[in-house]
Short mmCIF file of C-alpha atoms in Angstrom, two decimals:
data_model
loop_
_atom_site.label_atom_id
_atom_site.label_comp_id
_atom_site.label_asym_id
_atom_site.label_seq_id
_atom_site.Cartn_x
_atom_site.Cartn_y
_atom_site.Cartn_z
CA MET A 17 0.00 0.00 0.00
CA ASP A 18 1.37 3.41 -1.00
CA SER A 19 0.46 6.60 0.84
CA GLN A 20 1.84 9.79 -0.70
CA THR A 21 0.06 12.85 0.63
CA LYS A 22 -2.90 13.94 2.69
CA THR A 23 -2.93 17.59 1.54
CA GLU A 24 -5.14 17.00 -1.50
CA PRO A 25 -8.15 14.78 -2.23
CA MET A 26 -7.03 11.23 -2.74
CA ARG A 27 -7.00 9.53 -6.11
CA VAL A 28 -6.86 5.89 -5.12
CA LEU A 29 -5.90 3.14 -7.55
CA VAL A 30 -6.80 -0.38 -6.42
CA THR A 31 -5.12 -3.15 -8.39
CA GLY A 32 -6.60 -6.63 -8.27
CA GLY A 33 -9.95 -4.89 -8.15
CA SER A 34 -11.96 -7.91 -9.28
CA GLY A 35 -10.61 -10.27 -6.62
CA LEU A 36 -11.67 -11.19 -3.10
CA VAL A 37 -10.26 -8.16 -1.25
CA GLY A 38 -10.61 -5.75 -4.17
CA LYS A 39 -14.34 -6.42 -4.42
CA ALA A 40 -14.69 -6.07 -0.66
CA ILE A 41 -12.97 -2.67 -0.71
CA GLU A 42 -15.21 -1.61 -3.60
CA HIS A 43 -18.25 -2.60 -1.52
CA VAL A 44 -17.08 -0.58 1.48
CA VAL A 45 -16.20 2.43 -0.70
CA LYS A 46 -19.40 2.47 -2.74
CA GLN A 47 -21.99 1.02 -0.37
CA GLU A 48 -20.78 1.83 3.14
CA GLY A 49 -19.77 5.44 2.64
CA GLY A 50 -16.07 4.71 2.47
CA CYS A 51 -15.46 7.29 -0.25
CA LEU A 52 -15.03 10.79 1.17
CA GLU A 53 -15.97 13.95 -0.69
CA GLY A 54 -13.64 14.76 -3.56
CA GLU A 55 -11.97 11.36 -3.63
CA GLN A 56 -11.59 9.33 -6.80
CA TRP A 57 -11.42 5.55 -6.61
CA THR A 58 -10.42 3.33 -9.54
CA PHE A 59 -10.62 -0.46 -9.35
CA LEU A 60 -8.36 -2.10 -11.91
CA CYS A 61 -8.39 -5.76 -12.95
CA SER A 62 -5.91 -7.82 -14.97
CA LYS A 63 -8.10 -7.66 -18.08
CA GLU A 64 -7.50 -3.90 -18.20
CA ALA A 65 -3.74 -3.95 -17.67
CA ASN A 66 -0.93 -6.43 -17.15
CA LEU A 67 1.07 -4.81 -14.36
CA VAL A 68 4.00 -7.15 -14.96
CA ASP A 69 4.47 -5.21 -18.20
CA LEU A 70 6.34 -1.98 -17.41
CA GLN A 71 4.87 -0.06 -20.35
CA GLN A 72 1.31 -0.96 -19.35
CA THR A 73 2.03 -0.01 -15.76
CA ARG A 74 3.34 3.40 -16.82
CA ALA A 75 0.27 3.92 -19.00
CA VAL A 76 -2.02 3.14 -16.06
CA PHE A 77 -0.27 5.64 -13.80
CA GLU A 78 -0.25 8.33 -16.47
CA LYS A 79 -3.97 7.81 -17.05
CA TYR A 80 -5.19 7.79 -13.44
CA ARG A 81 -2.38 9.79 -11.71
CA PRO A 82 -3.02 8.12 -8.34
CA THR A 83 -1.95 9.76 -5.10
CA HIS A 84 -2.44 6.45 -3.29
CA VAL A 85 -2.21 2.82 -4.43
CA ILE A 86 -3.66 -0.30 -2.84
CA HIS A 87 -1.73 -3.02 -4.64
CA LEU A 88 -3.65 -6.29 -4.44
CA ALA A 89 -2.81 -7.81 -7.82
CA ALA A 90 -0.89 -11.05 -7.28
CA LYS A 91 -0.85 -14.75 -8.00
CA VAL A 92 -2.74 -16.37 -5.13
CA GLY A 93 -4.18 -19.75 -4.27
CA GLY A 94 -4.69 -22.38 -1.62
CA LEU A 95 -2.31 -24.85 -0.02
CA TYR A 96 -2.28 -27.40 -2.83
CA LEU A 97 -1.65 -24.84 -5.57
CA HIS A 98 1.21 -23.43 -3.49
CA MET A 99 2.70 -26.90 -3.18
CA LYS A 100 2.43 -27.49 -6.92
CA GLU A 101 3.66 -24.11 -8.18
CA ASN A 102 6.02 -22.66 -5.58
CA LEU A 103 8.42 -21.30 -8.22
CA HIS A 104 5.59 -19.50 -10.04
CA PHE A 105 4.45 -17.88 -6.79
CA LEU A 106 7.98 -16.67 -6.09
CA ILE A 107 8.48 -15.30 -9.61
CA HIS A 108 5.09 -13.64 -9.95
CA ASN A 109 4.78 -12.26 -6.41
CA GLY A 110 7.99 -10.85 -5.99
CA PRO A 111 10.33 -20.61 3.75
CA PRO A 112 8.56 -20.59 6.80
CA HIS A 113 7.10 -23.90 5.57
CA ASP A 114 7.89 -26.19 2.66
CA SER A 115 4.30 -26.14 1.43
CA ASN A 116 4.39 -22.46 0.40
CA PHE A 117 7.99 -21.23 0.51
CA GLY A 118 7.69 -19.40 -2.82
CA TYR A 119 4.63 -17.39 -1.80
CA SER A 120 5.99 -16.76 1.69
CA HIS A 121 9.36 -15.45 0.53
CA ALA A 122 7.69 -13.22 -2.06
CA LYS A 123 5.49 -11.66 0.60
CA ARG A 124 8.39 -11.13 3.00
CA MET A 125 10.42 -9.41 0.31
CA ILE A 126 7.70 -6.76 0.07
CA ASP A 127 8.61 -5.47 3.53
CA ILE A 128 12.30 -5.28 2.59
CA GLN A 129 11.43 -3.43 -0.61
CA ASN A 130 9.20 -0.97 1.27
CA ARG A 131 11.99 -0.17 3.72
CA GLY A 132 14.41 0.37 0.86
CA TYR A 133 12.09 2.75 -0.98
CA PHE A 134 11.58 4.79 2.18
CA GLU A 135 15.25 4.97 3.17
CA GLN A 136 16.53 5.72 -0.33
CA HIS A 137 13.67 7.70 -1.89
CA GLY A 138 11.43 8.80 0.98
CA ARG A 139 8.47 6.89 -0.46
CA ARG A 140 5.86 5.82 2.07
CA TYR A 141 4.85 2.25 1.31
CA THR A 142 3.66 -0.26 3.86
CA ALA A 143 2.51 -3.87 3.79
CA VAL A 144 -0.81 -5.07 5.16
CA ILE A 145 -0.75 -8.70 6.28
CA PRO A 146 -4.17 -10.29 6.71
CA THR A 147 -4.53 -13.85 7.92
CA ASN A 148 -6.74 -16.33 6.05
CA VAL A 149 -9.26 -14.16 4.20
CA TYR A 150 -12.60 -15.49 3.01
CA GLY A 151 -15.76 -13.96 1.57
CA PRO A 152 -17.72 -13.21 -1.62
CA TYR A 153 -15.84 -13.11 -4.95
CA ASP A 154 -13.16 -15.53 -3.75
CA ASN A 155 -11.88 -18.35 -5.93
CA PHE A 156 -14.06 -21.35 -5.04
CA ASN A 157 -12.14 -23.86 -7.17
CA PHE A 158 -11.78 -27.28 -5.50
CA GLU A 159 -8.00 -27.47 -5.95
CA ASN A 160 -6.80 -23.89 -6.31
CA GLY A 161 -9.12 -21.95 -4.02
CA HIS A 162 -8.47 -20.79 -0.48
CA VAL A 163 -9.38 -23.35 2.16
CA LEU A 164 -12.83 -22.08 3.17
CA SER A 165 -14.00 -21.18 -0.33
CA ALA A 166 -12.91 -24.56 -1.71
CA LEU A 167 -14.69 -26.31 1.17
CA MET A 168 -17.85 -24.31 0.53
CA HIS A 169 -17.89 -25.41 -3.10
CA LYS A 170 -17.16 -29.04 -2.16
CA THR A 171 -19.98 -29.00 0.40
CA TYR A 172 -22.38 -27.44 -2.10
CA ALA A 173 -21.50 -30.10 -4.68
CA ALA A 174 -21.73 -32.98 -2.17
CA LYS A 175 -25.19 -31.86 -1.10
CA LYS A 176 -26.34 -31.50 -4.69
CA GLU A 177 -24.96 -34.91 -5.71
CA GLY A 178 -25.89 -36.75 -2.50
CA THR A 179 -22.30 -37.86 -1.86
CA PRO A 180 -20.01 -37.67 1.20
CA LEU A 181 -18.05 -34.46 1.69
CA GLN A 182 -14.37 -35.22 1.04
CA VAL A 183 -12.11 -32.91 3.04
CA TRP A 184 -8.42 -32.98 2.13
CA GLY A 185 -6.24 -33.42 5.21
CA SER A 186 -7.04 -34.36 8.78
CA GLY A 187 -8.90 -31.16 9.67
CA THR A 188 -6.65 -30.61 12.69
CA PRO A 189 -4.49 -27.66 11.47
CA ARG A 190 -5.52 -24.45 13.18
CA ARG A 191 -6.14 -21.17 11.39
CA GLN A 192 -7.31 -17.61 12.05
CA PHE A 193 -9.94 -16.56 9.51
CA ILE A 194 -10.98 -12.99 8.73
CA TYR A 195 -14.00 -11.90 6.70
CA SER A 196 -13.18 -9.94 3.55
CA LEU A 197 -15.36 -6.95 4.44
CA ASP A 198 -13.55 -6.64 7.77
CA VAL A 199 -10.27 -6.62 5.86
CA ALA A 200 -11.64 -3.94 3.53
CA ARG A 201 -12.75 -1.68 6.39
CA LEU A 202 -9.32 -2.04 7.98
CA PHE A 203 -7.60 -1.31 4.65
CA LEU A 204 -9.36 2.05 4.51
CA TRP A 205 -8.21 2.81 8.04
CA VAL A 206 -4.63 1.91 7.07
CA LEU A 207 -4.88 4.13 4.00
CA ARG A 208 -6.05 7.15 5.98
CA GLU A 209 -4.48 6.75 9.42
CA TYR A 210 -1.56 4.30 9.51
CA ASP A 211 1.74 6.10 8.90
CA GLU A 212 4.28 3.41 9.72
CA ILE A 213 6.48 1.77 7.12
CA ASP A 214 6.57 -1.38 9.23
CA PRO A 215 3.82 -3.81 8.21
CA ILE A 216 0.68 -4.41 10.23
CA ILE A 217 -1.12 -7.71 10.70
CA LEU A 218 -4.87 -7.66 10.18
CA SER A 219 -6.28 -10.60 12.08
CA VAL A 220 -8.73 -11.78 14.64
CA GLY A 221 -7.18 -12.54 18.02
CA GLU A 222 -5.08 -15.58 18.77
CA GLU A 223 -7.94 -16.95 20.84
CA GLU A 224 -10.04 -17.13 17.65
CA GLU A 225 -7.69 -19.65 16.02
CA LEU A 226 -9.56 -22.91 15.47
CA PRO A 227 -9.19 -26.30 13.75
CA ILE A 228 -10.25 -26.47 10.14
CA LYS A 229 -12.68 -29.25 11.04
CA ASP A 230 -14.63 -26.73 13.15
CA ALA A 231 -14.93 -24.47 10.11
CA VAL A 232 -16.08 -27.47 8.05
CA GLU A 233 -18.92 -28.02 10.50
CA MET A 234 -19.92 -24.34 10.24
CA ILE A 235 -19.97 -24.61 6.44
CA ALA A 236 -22.06 -27.78 6.63
CA ASP A 237 -24.54 -25.97 8.89
CA ALA A 238 -24.65 -22.90 6.62
CA LEU A 239 -25.41 -25.03 3.56
CA ASP A 240 -27.67 -27.45 5.46
CA PHE A 241 -25.48 -30.39 4.52
CA LYS A 242 -26.56 -33.52 6.41
CA GLY A 243 -24.32 -36.08 4.72
CA GLN A 244 -21.15 -37.83 5.83
CA ILE A 245 -17.92 -35.85 6.24
CA VAL A 246 -14.74 -37.78 5.38
CA PHE A 247 -11.26 -36.44 6.14
CA ASP A 248 -8.69 -37.72 3.62
CA THR A 249 -5.52 -38.00 5.69
CA SER A 250 -3.52 -39.06 2.64
CA LYS A 251 -3.55 -35.37 1.65
CA SER A 252 -1.14 -32.90 3.19
CA ASP A 253 -2.19 -30.79 6.16
CA GLY A 254 0.38 -28.12 5.40
CA GLN A 255 1.54 -26.10 8.37
CA MET A 256 -0.26 -27.14 11.57
CA LYS A 257 -0.39 -23.63 13.04
CA LYS A 258 0.17 -20.12 11.68
CA THR A 259 -0.73 -18.15 14.78
CA ALA A 260 -0.55 -14.39 14.19
CA SER A 261 -0.70 -11.69 16.85
CA ASN A 262 -3.06 -8.77 16.33
CA ALA A 263 -1.69 -6.91 19.37
CA LYS A 264 -0.45 -4.02 17.22
CA LEU A 265 -3.83 -3.63 15.53
CA GLN A 266 -5.56 -3.77 18.90
CA ARG A 267 -3.36 -0.94 20.18
CA TYR A 268 -4.53 1.22 17.29
CA LEU A 269 -8.15 0.03 17.11
CA PRO A 270 -9.12 -1.56 20.44
CA ASP A 271 -12.85 -1.27 19.67
CA PHE A 272 -12.87 -2.79 16.19
CA THR A 273 -15.49 -5.54 15.96
CA PHE A 274 -14.75 -8.53 13.74
CA THR A 275 -17.50 -10.46 12.00
CA PRO A 276 -17.98 -13.78 13.85
CA LEU A 277 -16.74 -16.69 11.76
CA SER A 278 -20.08 -18.50 11.67
CA GLU A 279 -21.81 -15.32 10.48
CA GLY A 280 -19.20 -14.62 7.82
CA ILE A 281 -19.35 -18.21 6.59
CA LYS A 282 -23.13 -18.03 6.34
CA LYS A 283 -22.97 -14.78 4.36
CA THR A 284 -20.33 -16.18 2.03
CA CYS A 285 -22.21 -19.45 1.48
CA ASP A 286 -25.37 -17.49 0.69
CA TRP A 287 -23.46 -15.34 -1.78
CA PHE A 288 -21.93 -18.41 -3.43
CA VAL A 289 -25.28 -20.18 -3.83
CA ASN A 290 -27.00 -17.05 -5.16
CA ASN A 291 -24.14 -16.21 -7.52
CA TYR A 292 -22.98 -19.65 -8.55
CA ASP A 293 -23.18 -18.78 -12.25
CA ILE A 294 -20.63 -15.97 -11.92
CA ALA A 295 -18.50 -17.35 -9.08
CA ARG A 296 -14.97 -18.46 -9.87
CA THR A 297 -15.18 -22.23 -9.67
#
């Protein structure tokens, strides 16, 4: 995220505007009053510009002249896509665990790059680090989607076909999940109020970390799935815990209220069912 100046109305360019977090930010900006008077918001998707191409990137900046950039465009995916294409994630995004070392190193290099730009050029970039994000407009593909979105699609299909729900892994790894609209609301706060170069973690508290099997049960309830749930332990669990502290966020925003996981799952499942024809599957 790039923050240049607060002395003039913001012209905000959001890359990755058609993805999970981009769509959530667009919702908050356009439907929750997130756009202040005089501001201009542009949501850019990959069909409009390939930001890996330097000439196209320059053309985008010359056209929109942004004062602020929320850079979301990236190659993303779930555990099994990370395991299969680690090199692609490293190359296209810029090892805490063998399952996703490419993606992890690419993300960590962002912080180093931000520090370098500030020290050498005085540019104010920072990195926002959400934990496991879920919500409408995610990729619900069985193999390549994030864990909750893939499970929602699998549960929907199992109910429709009258078959057991096959969950890859044991269901015992623990994760902290954050609803995409919560992430979007926090992104706007970061854009307007957070001045540090050091990154900030956007996450529910450590006490909200729970086993994936608990989330599976919430999804089954949300979709009214009554069938058998089978955990395929021949599939990798990935990292067993990725506990993140939100202490820094709590110091800044002690009264921020996160959407309860069961509520967010229900809203996302409802969106998926009602928008199945346009969802990424």
